[in-house]
Short mmCIF file of C-alpha atoms in Angstrom, two decimals:
data_model
loop_
_atom_site.label_atom_id
_atom_site.label_comp_id
_atom_site.label_asym_id
_atom_site.label_seq_id
_atom_site.Cartn_x
_atom_site.Cartn_y
_atom_site.Cartn_z
CA MET A 1 -14.21 -22.05 12.02
CA GLY A 2 -11.85 -21.49 9.12
CA SER A 3 -10.15 -18.30 8.10
CA SER A 4 -8.67 -16.87 4.96
CA LEU A 5 -6.13 -19.19 3.38
CA LEU A 6 -3.80 -16.45 2.32
CA PRO A 7 -2.65 -12.98 3.37
CA PRO A 8 -4.90 -10.26 1.96
CA ALA A 9 -4.57 -9.50 -1.71
CA PRO A 10 -2.43 -6.46 -2.61
CA LEU A 11 -4.35 -3.19 -2.52
CA THR A 12 -5.00 -1.36 -5.73
CA ARG A 13 -3.81 2.14 -6.27
CA LEU A 14 -5.78 4.91 -4.60
CA SER A 15 -8.03 7.19 -6.59
CA VAL A 16 -6.93 10.75 -7.10
CA ARG A 17 -10.17 11.75 -5.37
CA ARG A 18 -8.84 10.42 -2.07
CA LEU A 19 -7.37 13.61 -0.73
CA ARG A 20 -5.79 12.36 2.49
CA GLY A 21 -3.28 9.66 3.39
CA PRO A 22 0.27 9.01 4.56
CA ALA A 23 2.69 11.08 2.57
CA VAL A 24 5.20 8.23 2.64
CA LEU A 25 2.89 6.51 0.16
CA PHE A 26 3.32 9.37 -2.27
CA GLY A 27 6.84 8.29 -3.09
CA LEU A 28 5.49 4.85 -3.99
CA LEU A 29 2.15 5.61 -5.58
CA ALA A 30 1.44 9.27 -6.14
CA LEU A 31 2.32 9.47 -9.80
CA GLY A 32 -0.07 6.59 -10.38
CA LEU A 33 -2.94 8.40 -8.68
CA ALA A 34 -3.89 10.51 -11.66
CA ALA A 35 -6.52 9.46 -14.16
CA PRO A 36 -5.11 7.33 -16.99
CA ALA A 37 -3.01 9.51 -19.26
CA PRO A 38 -4.17 9.96 -22.85
CA ALA A 39 -2.17 8.45 -25.67
CA ALA A 40 1.06 10.39 -26.01
CA THR A 41 1.08 12.88 -28.86
CA PRO A 42 3.70 15.51 -29.70
CA GLY A 43 3.45 18.28 -27.14
CA ALA A 44 0.82 16.45 -25.05
CA SER A 45 2.86 16.77 -21.87
CA LEU A 46 3.39 20.50 -22.39
CA LYS A 47 -0.32 21.02 -23.09
CA LYS A 48 -1.26 19.30 -19.84
CA PHE A 49 1.39 21.30 -17.99
CA GLU A 50 0.01 24.56 -19.38
CA GLU A 51 -3.52 23.42 -18.49
CA GLY A 52 -2.34 22.84 -14.93
CA VAL A 53 -0.80 26.30 -14.79
CA ARG A 54 -4.08 27.87 -15.95
CA GLU A 55 -6.20 25.88 -13.48
CA PHE A 56 -3.89 26.73 -10.60
CA ALA A 57 -3.92 30.42 -11.49
CA ALA A 58 -7.73 30.26 -11.60
CA GLY A 59 -7.83 28.93 -8.05
CA HIS A 60 -8.59 25.30 -8.96
CA PRO A 61 -5.74 23.29 -7.34
CA ALA A 62 -7.52 19.90 -7.55
CA GLU A 63 -8.02 20.26 -11.32
CA ALA A 64 -4.46 21.57 -11.68
CA LEU A 65 -3.15 18.56 -9.77
CA GLN A 66 -4.78 16.15 -12.20
CA ALA A 67 -3.35 17.97 -15.20
CA PHE A 68 0.17 18.11 -13.73
CA GLN A 69 0.07 14.41 -12.83
CA ILE A 70 -0.86 13.46 -16.39
CA SER A 71 1.90 15.72 -17.69
CA MET A 72 4.30 13.97 -15.31
CA GLU A 73 3.26 10.56 -16.62
CA LEU A 74 3.83 11.66 -20.20
CA GLU A 75 7.18 13.35 -19.54
CA PRO A 76 8.70 13.20 -16.02
CA SER A 77 10.28 16.47 -14.90
CA PRO A 78 11.42 17.99 -11.59
CA ASN A 79 9.60 21.17 -12.60
CA THR A 80 6.31 19.29 -12.92
CA LEU A 81 6.91 17.61 -9.56
CA PHE A 82 7.37 21.06 -8.04
CA LYS A 83 4.01 22.14 -9.46
CA ILE A 84 2.36 19.00 -8.09
CA ALA A 85 3.74 19.84 -4.65
CA LYS A 86 2.34 23.37 -4.91
CA CYS A 87 -1.09 21.88 -5.63
CA TYR A 88 -0.87 19.66 -2.55
CA LEU A 89 0.08 22.70 -0.50
CA ALA A 90 -2.91 24.63 -1.80
CA LEU A 91 -5.13 21.67 -0.86
CA GLU A 92 -3.65 21.76 2.68
CA ARG A 93 -2.07 18.36 2.17
CA THR A 94 1.12 19.50 3.84
CA ALA A 95 2.73 16.09 4.22
CA SER A 96 2.16 15.21 0.56
CA ALA A 97 3.56 18.62 -0.40
CA TYR A 98 6.57 18.16 1.87
CA THR A 99 7.39 14.73 0.45
CA THR A 100 6.94 15.92 -3.14
CA PHE A 101 9.07 19.03 -2.68
CA ARG A 102 11.86 16.80 -1.33
CA ARG A 103 11.55 14.54 -4.34
CA ALA A 104 11.55 17.50 -6.73
CA ALA A 105 14.73 18.85 -5.13
CA LYS A 106 16.45 15.46 -5.37
CA GLU A 107 15.44 14.88 -8.98
CA ALA A 108 16.48 18.39 -9.98
CA GLN A 109 19.87 17.79 -8.36
CA ASP A 110 20.20 14.47 -10.20
CA ARG A 111 19.36 16.11 -13.53
CA ILE A 112 21.99 18.79 -12.97
CA LYS A 113 24.64 16.20 -12.14
CA ALA A 114 23.74 13.88 -15.00
CA THR A 115 23.22 16.41 -17.79
CA GLY A 116 24.55 19.73 -16.53
CA GLU A 117 21.15 21.32 -17.21
CA GLN A 118 21.39 24.37 -14.97
CA ARG A 119 17.78 25.28 -15.74
CA PHE A 120 16.85 22.91 -12.93
CA ALA A 121 18.95 24.80 -10.36
CA PRO A 122 16.15 27.28 -9.51
CA THR A 123 13.74 24.34 -9.07
CA GLN A 124 16.14 22.65 -6.67
CA ALA A 125 16.65 25.83 -4.65
CA ALA A 126 12.92 26.64 -4.51
CA ALA A 127 11.99 23.08 -3.53
CA GLU A 128 14.60 22.99 -0.76
CA ALA A 129 13.28 26.30 0.57
CA GLU A 130 9.73 24.89 0.66
CA VAL A 131 10.95 21.77 2.48
CA ALA A 132 12.64 23.89 5.14
CA GLN A 133 9.47 25.94 5.53
CA LEU A 134 7.21 22.90 5.91
CA GLU A 135 9.49 20.86 8.17
CA LYS A 136 7.96 22.25 11.37
CA VAL A 137 4.30 21.97 10.37
CA VAL A 138 4.12 18.49 8.81
CA PRO A 139 2.08 16.07 10.98
CA ARG A 140 3.67 12.71 11.73
CA LEU A 141 2.18 9.36 12.70
CA MET A 142 3.91 7.04 15.17
CA LEU A 143 2.70 3.45 15.33
CA ALA A 144 2.73 1.84 18.79
CA LEU A 145 3.20 -1.86 18.01
CA PRO A 146 3.73 -4.87 20.29
CA ALA A 147 7.27 -6.14 20.81
CA GLU A 148 6.50 -9.34 18.91
CA ILE A 149 4.72 -8.87 15.59
CA PRO A 150 3.07 -11.94 14.00
CA GLY A 151 4.04 -12.76 10.45
CA GLN A 152 2.12 -11.66 7.35
CA VAL A 153 0.60 -8.57 8.99
CA SER A 154 -0.55 -5.74 6.72
CA ILE A 155 -1.13 -2.23 8.09
CA SER A 156 -2.96 0.34 5.96
CA VAL A 157 -4.00 3.95 6.39
CA ASP A 158 -6.94 5.16 4.30
CA GLY A 159 -6.61 2.04 2.15
CA GLY A 160 -2.93 2.66 1.36
CA LEU A 161 -0.54 -0.08 2.47
CA LEU A 162 2.27 1.03 4.81
CA PRO A 163 5.52 -0.83 4.09
CA ALA A 164 6.87 -2.64 7.17
CA SER A 165 10.12 -0.69 6.75
CA VAL A 166 8.41 2.53 7.97
CA TRP A 167 6.48 1.12 10.94
CA ALA A 168 9.13 2.09 13.48
CA SER A 169 9.69 5.60 12.07
CA PRO A 170 7.66 8.84 12.12
CA ILE A 171 5.42 8.74 9.05
CA GLU A 172 4.54 12.04 7.36
CA ILE A 173 0.77 12.22 7.02
CA ASP A 174 -1.66 14.86 5.85
CA PRO A 175 -3.73 16.63 8.53
CA GLY A 176 -7.33 15.56 9.04
CA PRO A 177 -9.25 12.33 9.77
CA HIS A 178 -7.80 8.94 8.88
CA ARG A 179 -8.68 5.26 9.15
CA LEU A 180 -6.12 2.64 10.14
CA THR A 181 -6.55 -1.10 9.59
CA ALA A 182 -4.39 -4.10 10.46
CA ILE A 183 -5.09 -7.55 9.04
CA GLY A 184 -3.30 -10.87 8.74
CA PRO A 185 -3.96 -14.59 8.99
CA LEU A 186 -2.55 -14.77 12.54
CA ILE A 187 -4.26 -11.74 14.11
CA THR A 188 -7.74 -10.49 14.91
CA PRO A 189 -8.59 -7.80 12.30
CA TYR A 190 -8.18 -4.34 13.82
CA GLU A 191 -9.57 -0.98 12.72
CA SER A 192 -9.49 2.47 14.30
CA SER A 193 -10.04 6.09 13.31
CA PHE A 194 -7.95 9.06 14.34
CA GLU A 195 -7.52 12.71 13.48
CA ILE A 196 -4.24 14.56 13.27
CA LYS A 197 -3.55 18.31 13.39
CA PRO A 198 -0.83 20.35 11.67
CA ALA A 199 2.57 19.89 13.33
CA GLU A 200 1.18 17.13 15.59
CA ILE A 201 3.02 13.90 16.33
CA LYS A 202 0.25 11.35 16.75
CA ASN A 203 0.82 8.07 18.58
CA VAL A 204 -1.65 5.40 17.49
CA GLU A 205 -1.69 2.03 19.22
CA VAL A 206 -2.03 -1.01 16.98
CA PRO A 207 -2.56 -4.01 19.31
CA LEU A 208 -2.13 -6.90 16.80
CA VAL A 209 -3.90 -9.46 18.97
CA ARG A 210 -3.00 -13.02 17.98
CA ARG A 211 -6.04 -15.17 17.27
CA PRO A 212 -6.20 -18.95 17.76
CA THR A 213 -4.80 -20.57 14.63
CA GLY A 214 -3.02 -23.68 13.47
CA THR A 215 -1.65 -25.00 10.18
CA ILE A 216 -2.62 -27.83 7.86
CA LEU A 217 -0.08 -29.34 5.50
CA LEU A 218 -1.26 -31.54 2.62
CA ALA A 219 1.40 -34.19 2.05
CA PHE A 220 1.52 -36.23 -1.16
CA ALA A 221 3.47 -39.37 -2.00
CA LYS A 222 2.94 -38.30 -5.61
CA GLN A 223 1.32 -35.07 -6.76
CA PRO A 224 -0.62 -35.53 -10.04
CA ILE A 225 -0.71 -32.90 -12.76
CA GLY A 226 -3.75 -30.62 -12.46
CA LEU A 227 -4.19 -31.25 -8.75
CA SER A 228 -6.75 -29.04 -6.99
CA ALA A 229 -7.33 -28.53 -3.26
CA VAL A 230 -10.35 -26.89 -1.64
CA ILE A 231 -10.57 -26.14 2.09
CA ASP A 232 -13.87 -24.98 3.58
CA ALA A 233 -15.18 -24.26 0.06
CA GLN A 234 -12.20 -21.99 -0.72
CA GLN A 235 -9.82 -22.86 -3.54
CA VAL A 236 -6.20 -23.18 -2.41
CA PRO A 237 -3.84 -21.47 -4.91
CA PRO A 238 -1.59 -24.09 -6.56
CA ALA A 239 1.59 -22.45 -5.21
CA GLN A 240 0.32 -22.85 -1.65
CA VAL A 241 -0.77 -26.49 -1.86
CA PRO A 242 2.66 -27.90 -0.84
CA ILE A 243 3.21 -25.52 2.12
CA PRO A 244 1.51 -25.20 5.55
CA ILE A 245 -1.81 -23.34 5.33
CA VAL A 246 -2.82 -21.09 8.23
CA LEU A 247 -6.40 -21.66 9.41
CA GLY A 248 -8.55 -20.77 12.39
CA VAL A 249 -9.25 -23.44 14.98
CA GLY A 250 -12.24 -25.74 14.54
CA LEU A 251 -13.55 -28.27 12.04
CA HIS A 252 -12.26 -28.01 8.46
CA LYS A 253 -13.36 -29.83 5.32
CA VAL A 254 -10.74 -30.65 2.70
CA VAL A 255 -11.35 -31.88 -0.85
CA VAL A 256 -8.43 -32.87 -3.10
CA SER A 257 -8.97 -33.77 -6.75
CA ALA A 258 -7.06 -34.28 -9.99
CA PRO A 259 -8.03 -35.28 -13.54
CA GLY A 260 -8.35 -39.07 -13.80
CA PHE A 261 -8.34 -39.63 -10.02
CA VAL A 262 -11.02 -40.22 -7.40
CA ASP A 263 -11.61 -37.20 -5.17
CA ALA A 264 -10.26 -37.45 -1.63
CA TYR A 265 -12.32 -36.02 1.25
CA PHE A 266 -11.14 -35.19 4.77
CA GLU A 267 -12.67 -33.63 7.89
CA ARG A 268 -10.25 -32.58 10.62
CA THR A 269 -10.52 -30.51 13.80
CA LEU A 270 -7.62 -28.07 14.18
CA HIS A 271 -6.49 -26.81 17.60
CA ASP A 272 -4.64 -23.65 18.57
CA GLN A 273 -0.98 -23.68 17.43
CA GLU A 274 -1.36 -27.22 16.08
CA SER A 275 0.66 -28.24 13.02
CA MET A 276 -1.45 -30.90 11.31
CA ILE A 277 -0.26 -33.05 8.42
CA ILE A 278 -2.84 -34.72 6.18
CA GLN A 279 -1.43 -37.54 4.09
CA VAL A 280 -3.22 -37.53 0.73
CA ASN A 281 -3.23 -40.58 -1.54
CA LEU A 282 -5.16 -40.22 -4.79
CA TYR A 283 -6.31 -43.34 -6.65
CA PRO A 284 -7.11 -43.64 -10.38
#
């Protein structure tokens, strides 16, 4: 019967409690992983930074990580990024540490060039040294994908969306168990689990099997204001009403309505790869 009318909704940010995932996601999300930062007050960033230093010295890297991330939200700094990377390293999240050290080195270099603040030179040097040290032990994920990839496919690892731009490249990923999912309106949902060891390059096959689908296009001679379309009891977002809608094969029920007009009802059987056009005429 019918399928989802749209690609899956964007995923929300991961919780800081999720301790494993592709390090490539860190550059996109990591500073949003911390708990919501408190309202900024004078010295709040420094207080959180000092709290992180104390927690780390006490052997509590997870608590230190949270404090440093809040400090980073309040006042971004290459030095704080370096501390965040040290927390990841202590938590054996080598890929996250590797990615964060690289970012700390780059941001320290940018600060030096932009402001001449040489106090960031030791941070740059230390971060680059850590990157060189970790280069050989960071695990990497390689996705084995079919030659032809259907449109609107989303691939996630541990709930974090992988941008399509990294699918063909080695992806830094923390060691340990992971869950990979692939979804999209044109494929059979796929899920698999894998485990990766330090320094391992892991090849994971993602089959992306096309499922039988077709499209339905609602065509209007005139589209009234406030028009609403429902297919198989699912509301079609207004922006998608005038474009082809991907559906699974089988019988579909369509209801189109608008204020001041009589509802229009349709039942149509959709076949694989069929492009169906339903002409809709609404009457007052």
